[in-house]
DNA sequence: CTGAAAGCGCTTACAG
DNA sequence: CTGAAAGCGCTTACAG
């Protein structure tokens, strides 16, 4: 195995100078830099990460905590995250957590065991961050939930404008003539994105002069097809008058379409469905799913950019809402307005 | 940060003895072991992995190379793999490769850059292994393709019995009265699992006395809904007489069902579809997808078990075929046998 | 701009 | 069974 020592010997410079070149320190002569780099090239030298990190007292990895495992939205973001991070030479440690797990407590545990140099949270409950995040000192970013209100010194957040998106869904359904609209998914903990979406739904319903009773028109559930299916069954059983359903996630919507079908309801003929996320399955489902698309590429880019700049330059945390896109497809029917 | 030195000081033993206790060496007195462990417990000490690996000249991670990114089957296995590996205290490095990428070349590159202590391949082309794998010296396992024929000293493999499964699909369709059966997916490189499945299809068709012409009845494609959709369009355009289609992956099947629908064909009324994999979406699609289920839990368990035992005890490589399960659902119609 | 040296936290022969 | 010591491959003050 070739080491920095070999490079020093062959290039005729000392260990220190080689190390400086490798780390792009400015105070090295161009000549030394050129000669050393040439040797590095020739030998295909790669520094030993263990030695480097031991010395620098850091751990190499960036830890990504994924909340919920069934959601292709996160799988999509995760994959983009990994590609970007690898391209920057960063190692990634991934852990899948239950949708209801305390991701911050888990992160704390990881700090002891693996000492990651940064955290990327895919999904998260703000309440957990409020309680325990103070103990985490490495730069972190939360994706798909807005943490600006917490004003933590080392936590950035990037998320779709959930309120605006939820509103757009209701506006769209209302414009299509729907008045009895149900909502599927999320849990009622106040600090979850689903809660934010639900509030926006209520506001939009009120604005359109439509009645909305949480108890009868909303059915909470986890983000999976199975849970979406079961929740839709409960909702449709309880509120058969609904002409449309807004599911807080595409997987929930897909489960709901199946449930409607099993109850003998055609989608969109008897029940219109709008999803949230824009996962690919929605393009191929029968019917194709009308949904709100989250810009996963943008989310991943911003996360990596922000994390790395804070790792390297101690930049301040950022919070940004990114635009969504309403994708009208086949799962919503326009009702002729009743007089 | 507490180190092994602190433990030594507090327990009154030397560095060496502490290290031996930590690594479960036999030649330590029970008394020393008990006292040291007590201190370790109390301080919640975790050894510094960098120092350990630097000294031991290994890299901590196990690299998982995932071929193809669109396939929920791999996402499913990957998640289980990570859970098992983390439970064993093993770090995992994941890389997503294009479906047609050379995973072995990539692994070689990784050896230089990250020096993983083992490889887990999710999907793989035997031809690439034949050509380049000899240069890889760490224990590895290939999942979802059988590498026994290669007889490599450090490569295990675990896979579904693809030939038997493909045969079962054809038997099932033939029993339902289908005679004109198309096949969707895979590429024709001989060393891919899709090729193995296709050959089994041909054998089964012959056994049932059914005609099968690769050129007209098989349409290759990558494993994604988009590609399945496009391939189905081509196949159905060219061979409108087909009454059934066997897709070599569920994502392909789902795309194909959509394509059938877009051509005005009902599934299963006008076209029956059988998938392969058993991903969850198939349980909620309309119609529900009849498919061959791969036992992802078993695959993941075997992979981890085999890899770790070879890491720790230099056990020999293993090759094992694991059983599949035919899941009859709604996408196949039984034809009344024509006289 | 460059070199010599100390030290990061661990493991492992080598003595005893 | 235990301790003292060397060394894994790097980085970074400290001199010069």
XYZ file of C-alpha atoms (C1' of nucleotides) in Angstrom:
710
model
C 0.000 0.000 0.000
C 1.451 3.304 -0.916
C 1.423 5.964 1.774
C 2.207 9.605 2.124
C 5.685 8.542 3.172
C 6.326 6.965 -0.221
C 5.203 10.124 -1.911
C 7.577 12.132 0.248
C 10.505 9.871 -0.463
C 9.944 9.727 -4.208
C 9.201 13.398 -4.654
C 12.085 14.409 -2.442
C 9.933 16.531 -0.173
C 8.990 16.036 3.435
C 5.855 14.478 4.855
C 4.558 17.853 5.925
C 4.810 19.370 2.501
C 3.121 16.418 0.886
C 0.293 16.650 3.370
C -0.091 20.352 2.670
C -0.300 19.776 -1.046
C -2.840 17.023 -0.565
C -4.990 19.344 1.485
C -4.648 22.318 -0.810
C -2.861 24.552 1.615
C -1.841 27.826 0.014
C 1.646 28.109 1.464
C 3.405 25.663 -0.820
C 5.550 26.574 -3.788
C 4.136 25.867 -7.200
C 7.110 23.737 -7.966
C 6.657 21.527 -4.950
C 2.964 21.263 -5.627
C 3.513 20.206 -9.217
C 6.162 17.627 -8.429
C 4.244 16.090 -5.585
C 1.000 15.972 -7.506
C 2.819 14.245 -10.344
C 3.992 11.487 -8.026
C 0.534 11.197 -6.483
C -0.949 10.804 -9.930
C 1.580 8.279 -11.047
C 1.174 6.056 -8.030
C -2.576 6.483 -7.891
C -2.193 7.386 -4.268
C -5.259 7.645 -2.049
C -4.795 8.904 1.492
C -5.803 6.586 4.285
C -9.043 7.965 5.609
C -8.664 6.303 8.980
C -5.373 7.994 9.700
C -6.674 11.302 8.506
C -9.790 11.201 10.597
C -8.034 9.862 13.608
C -5.728 12.811 13.517
C -8.470 15.275 12.782
C -10.720 13.843 15.421
C -13.662 13.570 13.105
C -15.510 10.705 11.688
C -15.745 10.469 7.988
C -19.387 9.888 7.504
C -22.417 12.002 7.082
C -25.356 10.242 8.666
C -28.691 10.207 6.873
C -31.690 9.326 9.013
C -34.694 8.247 6.991
C -38.016 8.363 8.769
C -40.303 5.715 7.452
C -39.153 3.095 5.054
C -42.118 2.550 2.828
C -42.052 5.923 1.168
C -40.571 6.054 -2.333
C -40.330 9.812 -1.958
C -37.562 9.366 0.572
C -35.956 6.614 -1.455
C -35.818 9.051 -4.325
C -34.286 11.867 -2.290
C -31.900 9.491 -0.567
C -30.522 8.222 -3.808
C -29.882 11.739 -5.050
C -28.306 12.663 -1.759
C -25.920 9.761 -1.946
C -24.898 10.525 -5.479
C -24.143 14.145 -4.634
C -22.296 13.305 -1.457
C -20.203 10.585 -3.049
C -19.280 12.946 -5.832
C -17.855 15.209 -3.152
C -15.927 12.341 -1.668
C -18.129 12.175 1.397
C -19.077 8.885 2.959
C -22.685 8.315 3.883
C -24.155 6.313 6.710
C -27.853 5.550 6.300
C -30.296 4.427 8.942
C -33.985 3.741 8.466
C -36.201 4.648 11.395
C -39.782 3.947 12.099
C -42.102 6.724 11.065
C -42.912 7.401 14.705
C -39.404 6.984 16.086
C -37.547 9.829 17.757
C -34.948 10.659 15.150
C -33.130 13.145 17.349
C -32.614 10.668 20.161
C -31.299 8.238 17.593
C -28.943 10.876 16.221
C -27.631 11.483 19.709
C -26.925 7.806 20.066
C -25.123 7.820 16.744
C -22.947 10.665 17.925
C -21.572 8.390 20.598
C -21.123 5.370 18.412
C -20.085 6.709 15.053
C -19.411 10.403 15.527
C -20.727 11.522 12.168
C -19.625 14.918 11.033
C -23.081 15.954 9.967
C -26.685 14.842 9.903
C -29.274 14.795 7.161
C -32.787 14.137 8.374
C -35.299 12.861 5.851
C -38.506 13.773 7.571
C -38.680 14.774 11.184
C -40.875 15.896 14.010
C -40.092 19.424 15.154
C -41.087 18.585 18.687
C -38.228 16.119 18.951
C -35.844 18.739 17.647
C -37.088 21.268 20.139
C -36.538 18.862 23.011
C -33.213 17.254 22.273
C -31.416 18.774 19.333
C -29.447 21.227 21.444
C -27.122 18.390 22.408
C -26.161 17.850 18.782
C -23.295 20.039 17.771
C -22.526 18.999 14.200
C -24.096 20.765 11.229
C -27.405 19.213 10.279
C -30.192 19.677 7.819
C -33.799 18.696 7.986
C -35.550 17.883 4.730
C -39.306 18.082 4.025
C -40.108 19.985 7.171
C -39.505 23.636 7.980
C -37.447 24.184 11.114
C -36.973 27.930 10.864
C -39.160 28.536 13.903
C -36.714 26.628 16.071
C -33.813 28.918 15.193
C -31.229 26.294 16.093
C -27.670 27.447 15.361
C -26.664 24.327 13.470
C -29.847 23.206 11.780
C -30.869 24.140 8.245
C -34.117 23.052 6.691
C -35.518 22.791 3.210
C -39.050 21.845 2.441
C -41.837 22.164 0.000
C -44.239 24.926 0.803
C -46.658 22.495 2.386
C -49.302 25.017 3.257
C -49.412 26.453 -0.241
C -49.452 22.989 -1.767
C -52.281 21.754 0.420
C -54.169 24.877 -0.405
C -53.629 24.331 -4.103
C -55.035 20.825 -3.788
C -58.221 22.117 -2.211
C -58.483 24.984 -4.673
C -58.160 22.518 -7.499
C -60.834 20.213 -6.118
C -63.140 23.111 -5.315
C -62.723 24.483 -8.817
C -63.725 21.060 -10.112
C -66.942 21.406 -8.166
C -66.140 19.235 -5.153
C -67.671 20.317 -1.888
C -67.409 17.244 0.311
C -63.700 16.602 0.560
C -61.965 14.216 2.909
C -58.335 14.175 4.009
C -56.247 11.076 4.495
C -53.003 10.639 6.341
C -50.577 12.130 8.780
C -50.809 12.119 12.498
C -52.133 14.865 14.638
C -48.957 15.761 16.465
C -48.756 19.454 15.859
C -45.185 19.561 14.742
C -45.470 17.215 11.810
C -45.772 18.383 8.257
C -49.024 16.544 7.955
C -50.455 18.807 10.589
C -49.335 21.853 8.664
C -50.966 20.494 5.551
C -54.166 19.757 7.400
C -54.341 23.287 8.743
C -53.910 24.686 5.268
C -56.712 22.433 4.106
C -58.990 23.815 6.785
C -58.166 27.373 5.866
C -58.765 26.703 2.198
C -62.035 24.932 2.871
C -63.204 27.877 4.932
C -62.183 30.281 2.210
C -64.301 28.348 -0.260
C -67.154 28.281 2.191
C -67.014 24.511 2.481
C -67.684 22.672 5.701
C -64.858 20.710 7.249
C -65.023 18.666 10.389
C -61.793 17.037 11.376
C -63.543 14.271 13.244
C -65.519 13.094 10.304
C -63.534 14.260 7.287
C -59.986 13.513 8.320
C -58.541 10.068 8.887
C -54.924 9.968 10.050
C -52.582 7.210 8.969
C -48.951 6.367 8.343
C -47.293 6.804 4.973
C -47.721 3.451 3.286
C -50.129 1.846 0.855
C -51.328 -0.578 3.506
C -52.148 2.190 5.921
C -53.629 4.381 3.223
C -55.844 1.505 2.218
C -57.094 0.884 5.745
C -57.582 4.564 6.476
C -59.578 5.053 3.294
C -61.814 2.161 4.262
C -62.526 3.786 7.604
C -63.088 7.202 6.105
C -65.368 6.049 3.331
C -67.332 3.905 5.736
C -67.882 6.845 8.024
C -68.376 9.526 5.403
C -69.851 7.967 2.278
C -70.975 11.357 1.029
C -67.415 12.458 0.219
C -66.886 13.094 -3.485
C -63.149 13.644 -3.198
C -60.231 12.758 -1.029
C -56.931 14.545 -0.596
C -54.220 12.109 0.511
C -51.201 13.619 2.232
C -48.866 11.251 0.401
C -48.952 9.406 -2.918
C -48.548 6.021 -1.294
C -51.609 6.787 0.800
C -53.469 7.902 -2.319
C -52.579 4.704 -4.146
C -53.843 2.649 -1.218
C -56.980 4.769 -1.134
C -57.711 4.237 -4.821
C -57.503 0.525 -4.194
C -59.822 0.796 -1.217
C -62.339 2.794 -3.248
C -62.268 0.137 -5.921
C -62.821 -2.610 -3.363
C -65.863 -0.733 -2.113
C -67.213 -0.650 -5.638
C -66.346 2.992 -6.152
C -64.794 4.075 -9.418
C -61.989 6.622 -9.381
C -62.604 9.293 -10.490
C -66.218 8.558 -11.445
C -67.419 8.084 -7.875
C -64.498 9.440 -5.929
C -61.778 11.866 -6.914
C -58.330 11.485 -5.413
C -55.426 13.918 -5.146
C -52.054 12.777 -3.846
C -48.935 14.488 -2.574
C -45.283 13.868 -3.545
C -45.160 12.989 -7.219
C -43.604 9.525 -7.012
C -43.309 7.632 -10.287
C -45.921 4.984 -9.507
C -48.521 7.708 -9.747
C -47.752 8.076 -13.438
C -48.609 4.458 -14.108
C -51.438 3.738 -11.730
C -54.930 3.190 -13.022
C -56.117 5.876 -13.072
C -53.006 8.042 -13.180
C -52.762 10.009 -9.990
C -53.324 13.737 -9.843
C -50.798 15.016 -7.355
C -48.571 17.735 -5.956
C -45.015 17.149 -6.984
C -42.188 17.843 -4.576
C -38.944 18.834 -6.234
C -36.717 16.089 -4.875
C -33.716 17.045 -6.981
C -33.764 20.588 -5.666
C -34.274 19.404 -2.121
C -31.288 17.085 -2.339
C -29.068 19.725 -3.921
C -29.868 22.349 -1.355
C -29.340 19.922 1.480
C -25.909 18.868 0.308
C -24.837 22.355 -0.621
C -25.858 23.757 2.708
C -24.379 20.936 4.721
C -21.018 21.015 3.000
C -20.688 24.755 3.142
C -21.332 24.651 6.855
C -18.895 21.804 7.258
C -16.173 23.649 5.436
C -16.815 27.329 5.988
C -19.011 27.508 9.042
C -21.736 29.195 7.034
C -24.900 29.981 8.968
C -27.934 27.694 8.718
C -30.529 28.357 6.065
C -34.235 27.729 5.817
C -35.930 27.700 2.492
C -39.279 26.762 1.066
C -39.135 25.372 -2.419
C -41.890 25.433 -5.012
C -44.173 22.514 -5.706
C -46.034 21.654 -8.859
C -49.627 20.580 -9.280
C -49.795 17.702 -11.747
C -53.330 17.247 -13.079
C -53.777 13.686 -14.291
C -56.688 11.296 -14.284
C -57.838 10.744 -10.724
C -59.991 13.834 -10.389
C -63.323 14.326 -12.050
C -64.826 17.658 -12.774
C -68.341 17.806 -11.361
C -70.853 19.919 -13.185
C -71.600 22.635 -10.666
C -74.865 21.969 -8.881
C -77.138 25.000 -8.830
C -14.008 12.257 24.853
C -13.173 9.257 26.915
C -10.522 6.940 25.511
C -9.035 3.622 26.299
C -6.423 5.483 28.304
C -9.045 6.784 30.685
C -10.393 3.317 31.164
C -6.896 2.094 31.916
C -6.233 4.826 34.437
C -9.539 4.454 36.266
C -9.548 0.679 36.317
C -5.936 0.539 37.371
C -4.945 -1.748 34.500
C -2.748 -1.067 31.507
C -3.748 -0.065 28.023
C -2.960 -3.530 26.716
C -5.201 -5.298 29.162
C -8.071 -2.940 28.484
C -7.694 -3.507 24.785
C -7.693 -7.251 25.283
C -10.869 -7.112 27.325
C -12.532 -4.934 24.736
C -11.661 -7.419 22.032
C -12.660 -10.486 24.012
C -9.242 -12.023 24.186
C -9.229 -15.173 26.307
C -6.015 -14.549 28.211
C -7.297 -12.041 30.741
C -8.225 -12.780 34.336
C -11.888 -12.749 35.209
C -11.213 -10.149 37.795
C -9.555 -7.769 35.350
C -12.293 -8.353 32.821
C -15.035 -7.591 35.328
C -13.420 -4.453 36.662
C -12.598 -3.057 33.249
C -16.006 -3.822 31.851
C -17.567 -2.067 34.824
C -15.648 1.108 34.057
C -16.474 0.831 30.365
C -20.140 0.533 31.238
C -20.101 3.389 33.641
C -18.413 5.794 31.275
C -20.374 4.624 28.267
C -17.102 4.199 26.451
C -17.070 3.553 22.716
C -13.742 2.781 21.076
C -12.598 5.112 18.331
C -13.170 3.245 15.130
C -10.631 5.272 13.204
C -7.809 4.362 15.529
C -8.835 0.764 15.564
C -9.026 0.430 11.824
C -5.889 2.407 11.261
C -4.024 -0.006 13.448
C -5.701 -3.032 11.980
C -5.233 -1.845 8.446
C -8.826 -2.406 7.511
C -11.606 -0.144 6.567
C -14.737 -0.273 8.585
C -17.349 -0.391 5.896
C -19.076 -3.036 3.947
C -19.899 -1.711 0.493
C -23.278 -2.437 -1.034
C -23.530 -1.941 -4.776
C -27.093 -1.608 -6.005
C -27.632 -2.174 -9.692
C -30.522 -0.142 -10.916
C -32.196 2.426 -8.803
C -35.806 2.209 -9.840
C -36.441 -1.229 -8.459
C -38.305 -1.411 -5.155
C -37.170 -5.012 -4.859
C -33.632 -3.831 -4.250
C -34.782 -1.023 -1.994
C -36.519 -3.658 0.072
C -33.497 -5.936 0.302
C -31.169 -3.015 0.920
C -33.152 -1.819 3.859
C -33.095 -5.250 5.443
C -29.395 -5.563 4.768
C -28.672 -2.306 6.478
C -30.727 -3.191 9.513
C -28.940 -6.510 9.918
C -25.507 -5.062 9.371
C -26.020 -2.158 11.725
C -27.246 -4.552 14.371
C -23.879 -6.262 14.071
C -22.099 -2.956 14.411
C -21.027 -2.942 10.812
C -20.941 0.251 8.805
C -22.437 0.241 5.359
C -21.463 2.189 2.292
C -24.103 2.226 -0.442
C -23.669 3.105 -4.087
C -26.344 3.071 -6.756
C -25.195 2.030 -10.194
C -26.882 2.127 -13.522
C -28.543 -1.100 -14.466
C -26.034 -1.582 -17.249
C -22.956 -0.414 -15.367
C -20.026 -2.705 -14.687
C -20.381 -3.277 -10.975
C -17.119 -5.179 -10.659
C -15.069 -2.388 -12.180
C -16.769 -0.018 -9.810
C -15.972 -2.277 -6.876
C -12.336 -2.310 -7.908
C -12.308 1.446 -7.900
C -13.871 1.453 -4.448
C -11.126 -0.823 -3.211
C -8.644 1.907 -3.936
C -10.658 4.738 -2.527
C -12.428 3.307 0.463
C -10.968 -0.134 1.044
C -14.180 -1.787 2.150
C -13.800 -5.007 4.017
C -16.481 -6.756 2.033
C -18.867 -6.323 -0.884
C -22.539 -7.013 -1.237
C -23.793 -6.899 -4.815
C -27.500 -6.346 -5.368
C -27.858 -7.660 -8.855
C -24.943 -8.360 -11.109
C -23.787 -9.595 -14.458
C -21.789 -12.807 -14.230
C -19.755 -11.829 -17.236
C -18.311 -8.853 -15.383
C -17.456 -11.124 -12.473
C -15.762 -13.584 -14.737
C -13.622 -10.875 -16.270
C -12.542 -8.741 -13.346
C -13.517 -10.181 -10.017
C -10.230 -12.023 -9.524
C -8.634 -8.724 -8.548
C -11.012 -8.355 -5.618
C -9.714 -10.084 -2.553
C -12.253 -9.241 0.145
C -15.197 -11.536 0.879
C -18.172 -10.703 -1.290
C -21.666 -11.894 -1.938
C -23.862 -11.576 -4.956
C -27.596 -11.409 -4.426
C -30.314 -12.356 -6.923
C -27.969 -14.084 -9.315
C -26.306 -17.472 -9.002
C -22.528 -17.339 -9.252
C -21.764 -20.945 -8.386
C -20.540 -21.656 -11.905
C -17.744 -19.142 -11.487
C -16.298 -20.931 -8.446
C -14.559 -17.817 -7.204
C -12.810 -18.354 -3.845
C -14.286 -15.284 -2.179
C -17.708 -14.923 -3.754
C -20.903 -16.364 -2.333
C -24.255 -16.024 -4.024
C -27.863 -16.352 -3.026
C -30.728 -16.136 -5.418
C -34.234 -17.181 -6.098
C -34.502 -20.259 -8.228
C -35.117 -18.185 -11.324
C -35.532 -21.041 -13.718
C -38.082 -22.805 -11.528
C -39.936 -19.552 -10.947
C -40.122 -18.654 -14.616
C -41.304 -22.142 -15.326
C -43.992 -21.838 -12.677
C -45.230 -18.645 -14.301
C -45.624 -20.341 -17.647
C -47.184 -23.438 -16.087
C -49.668 -21.215 -14.328
C -50.597 -19.338 -17.492
C -50.775 -22.510 -19.545
C -53.025 -24.098 -16.937
C -55.282 -21.057 -17.252
C -55.562 -21.817 -20.946
C -53.156 -19.266 -22.342
C -51.290 -20.289 -25.445
C -49.963 -17.044 -26.869
C -47.699 -15.705 -24.159
C -45.277 -12.837 -24.456
C -42.288 -12.026 -22.273
C -41.243 -8.569 -21.205
C -37.952 -7.383 -19.815
C -34.331 -8.177 -19.256
C -31.559 -7.860 -21.700
C -30.133 -10.587 -23.801
C -26.656 -10.710 -22.330
C -26.323 -14.343 -21.467
C -25.064 -13.890 -17.963
C -27.981 -11.922 -16.624
C -30.730 -13.449 -14.584
C -33.228 -12.266 -17.122
C -31.599 -14.518 -19.659
C -31.867 -17.462 -17.312
C -35.537 -16.717 -16.819
C -36.101 -16.419 -20.523
C -34.507 -19.769 -21.189
C -36.723 -21.375 -18.588
C -39.709 -19.802 -20.302
C -38.686 -21.327 -23.604
C -38.260 -24.739 -22.067
C -41.631 -24.522 -20.379
C -43.358 -23.336 -23.512
C -41.876 -26.242 -25.422
C -42.977 -28.659 -22.728
C -46.524 -27.371 -23.065
C -46.297 -27.633 -26.821
C -46.689 -23.893 -27.236
C -44.894 -21.918 -29.891
C -42.370 -19.324 -28.793
C -40.382 -17.057 -31.032
C -37.996 -14.764 -29.239
C -38.086 -12.222 -32.007
C -41.784 -11.712 -31.864
C -42.757 -12.756 -28.358
C -39.993 -11.293 -26.272
C -39.343 -7.593 -25.788
C -36.298 -6.726 -23.665
C -36.278 -3.696 -21.399
C -34.797 -2.281 -18.239
C -36.389 -2.723 -14.844
C -38.581 0.327 -14.448
C -42.198 1.242 -15.005
C -41.277 3.639 -17.775
C -39.356 1.004 -19.655
C -41.945 -1.661 -18.969
C -44.563 0.644 -20.362
C -42.659 1.358 -23.549
C -41.683 -2.262 -24.056
C -45.270 -3.404 -23.645
C -46.359 -0.888 -26.237
C -43.860 -2.292 -28.697
C -44.724 -5.886 -27.916
C -48.468 -5.438 -28.115
C -48.137 -3.468 -31.317
C -46.130 -6.231 -32.907
C -47.973 -9.201 -31.433
C -51.581 -8.228 -30.805
C -52.595 -11.873 -30.632
C -50.957 -12.381 -27.242
C -53.415 -13.238 -24.500
C -50.889 -13.070 -21.696
C -47.622 -11.469 -20.805
C -44.999 -12.558 -18.309
C -42.985 -9.577 -17.078
C -39.581 -10.337 -15.627
C -40.074 -7.756 -12.884
C -43.082 -6.289 -11.083
C -42.194 -2.752 -12.068
C -42.206 -3.863 -15.673
C -45.551 -5.590 -15.132
C -47.050 -2.467 -13.622
C -45.879 -0.417 -16.587
C -47.266 -3.065 -18.918
C -50.679 -3.014 -17.294
C -50.755 0.717 -17.840
C -49.756 0.304 -21.456
C -52.456 -2.304 -22.006
C -55.002 0.053 -20.563
C -53.822 2.868 -22.804
C -54.302 0.598 -25.790
C -57.854 -0.047 -24.695
C -57.081 -3.499 -23.366
C -58.515 -4.586 -20.053
C -56.350 -6.550 -17.651
C -57.077 -9.372 -17.225
C -60.122 -9.402 -19.529
C -58.116 -8.841 -22.711
C -54.609 -9.452 -21.466
C -53.324 -11.412 -18.513
C -50.176 -10.271 -16.745
C -47.808 -12.089 -14.416
C -45.021 -10.221 -12.656
C -41.854 -11.218 -10.813
C -40.592 -10.039 -7.403
C -43.566 -9.490 -5.151
C -43.132 -5.788 -4.365
C -45.876 -4.176 -2.303
C -47.297 -1.996 -5.074
C -48.511 -5.167 -6.723
C -50.894 -5.717 -3.842
C -52.581 -2.390 -4.427
C -52.523 -1.992 -8.172
C -55.697 -2.222 -10.178
C -55.954 -5.079 -10.839
C -53.799 -6.630 -8.112
C -50.770 -8.218 -9.703
C -50.297 -11.960 -9.901
C -46.619 -12.498 -9.338
C -43.696 -14.629 -8.184
C -42.530 -13.504 -4.798
C -38.835 -13.446 -3.980
C -38.058 -13.975 -0.326
C -36.171 -10.758 0.344
C -35.888 -11.332 4.077
C -34.236 -14.685 3.576
C -31.946 -13.298 0.888
C -30.792 -10.494 3.176
C -30.248 -12.819 6.124
C -28.211 -15.292 4.161
C -26.112 -12.564 2.635
C -25.206 -11.011 5.951
C -24.665 -14.317 7.672
C -22.383 -15.574 4.959
C -20.442 -12.349 4.645
C -19.814 -11.980 8.356
C -18.820 -15.559 8.861
C -16.306 -15.235 6.095
C -15.061 -11.974 7.512
C -14.549 -13.455 10.951
C -13.804 -17.113 10.446
C -12.666 -17.413 6.866
C -15.553 -19.744 6.072
C -15.740 -20.908 2.457
C -18.154 -19.253 0.018
C -21.650 -20.631 -0.331
C -24.143 -20.715 -3.154
C -27.766 -21.306 -2.465
C -31.035 -21.107 -4.318
C -33.953 -20.047 -2.208
C -37.603 -20.859 -2.786
C -40.048 -18.478 -4.440
C -43.773 -18.278 -4.044
C -46.427 -17.915 -6.710
C -48.983 -15.344 -5.608
C -52.204 -15.688 -7.611
C -54.049 -12.394 -7.552
C -56.238 -10.612 -10.058
C -54.222 -9.949 -13.182
C -54.625 -13.336 -14.812
C -57.809 -14.578 -16.365
C -58.645 -18.187 -16.801
C -59.596 -18.841 -20.428
C -62.147 -21.532 -21.128
C -60.080 -24.025 -23.080
C -60.732 -23.682 -26.804
C -61.493 -27.028 -28.458
C 7.979 28.050 1.772
C 9.792 23.672 4.123
C 11.295 20.088 7.526
C 11.454 17.568 11.973
C 8.704 16.047 15.501
C 4.783 15.160 18.333
C 0.614 12.938 18.750
C -4.385 11.272 17.380
C -6.453 6.258 19.939
C -5.869 2.019 19.312
C -3.521 -3.181 18.857
C -0.034 -6.504 19.314
C 4.263 -8.819 19.551
C 7.635 -9.074 23.258
C 9.076 -9.720 27.982
C 8.221 -11.173 32.313
C -2.105 -13.145 33.042
C -0.156 -8.248 32.563
C 2.656 -4.106 31.283
C 5.740 -1.139 28.446
C 6.620 0.098 23.971
C 6.391 0.431 19.054
C 3.832 1.754 15.287
C -0.530 2.180 12.002
C -0.735 6.896 8.314
C -1.771 11.085 8.703
C -1.859 16.588 10.294
C -0.180 20.598 12.390
C 1.994 23.742 15.395
C 6.831 25.141 15.771
C 11.229 26.580 14.002
C 13.848 28.212 10.568
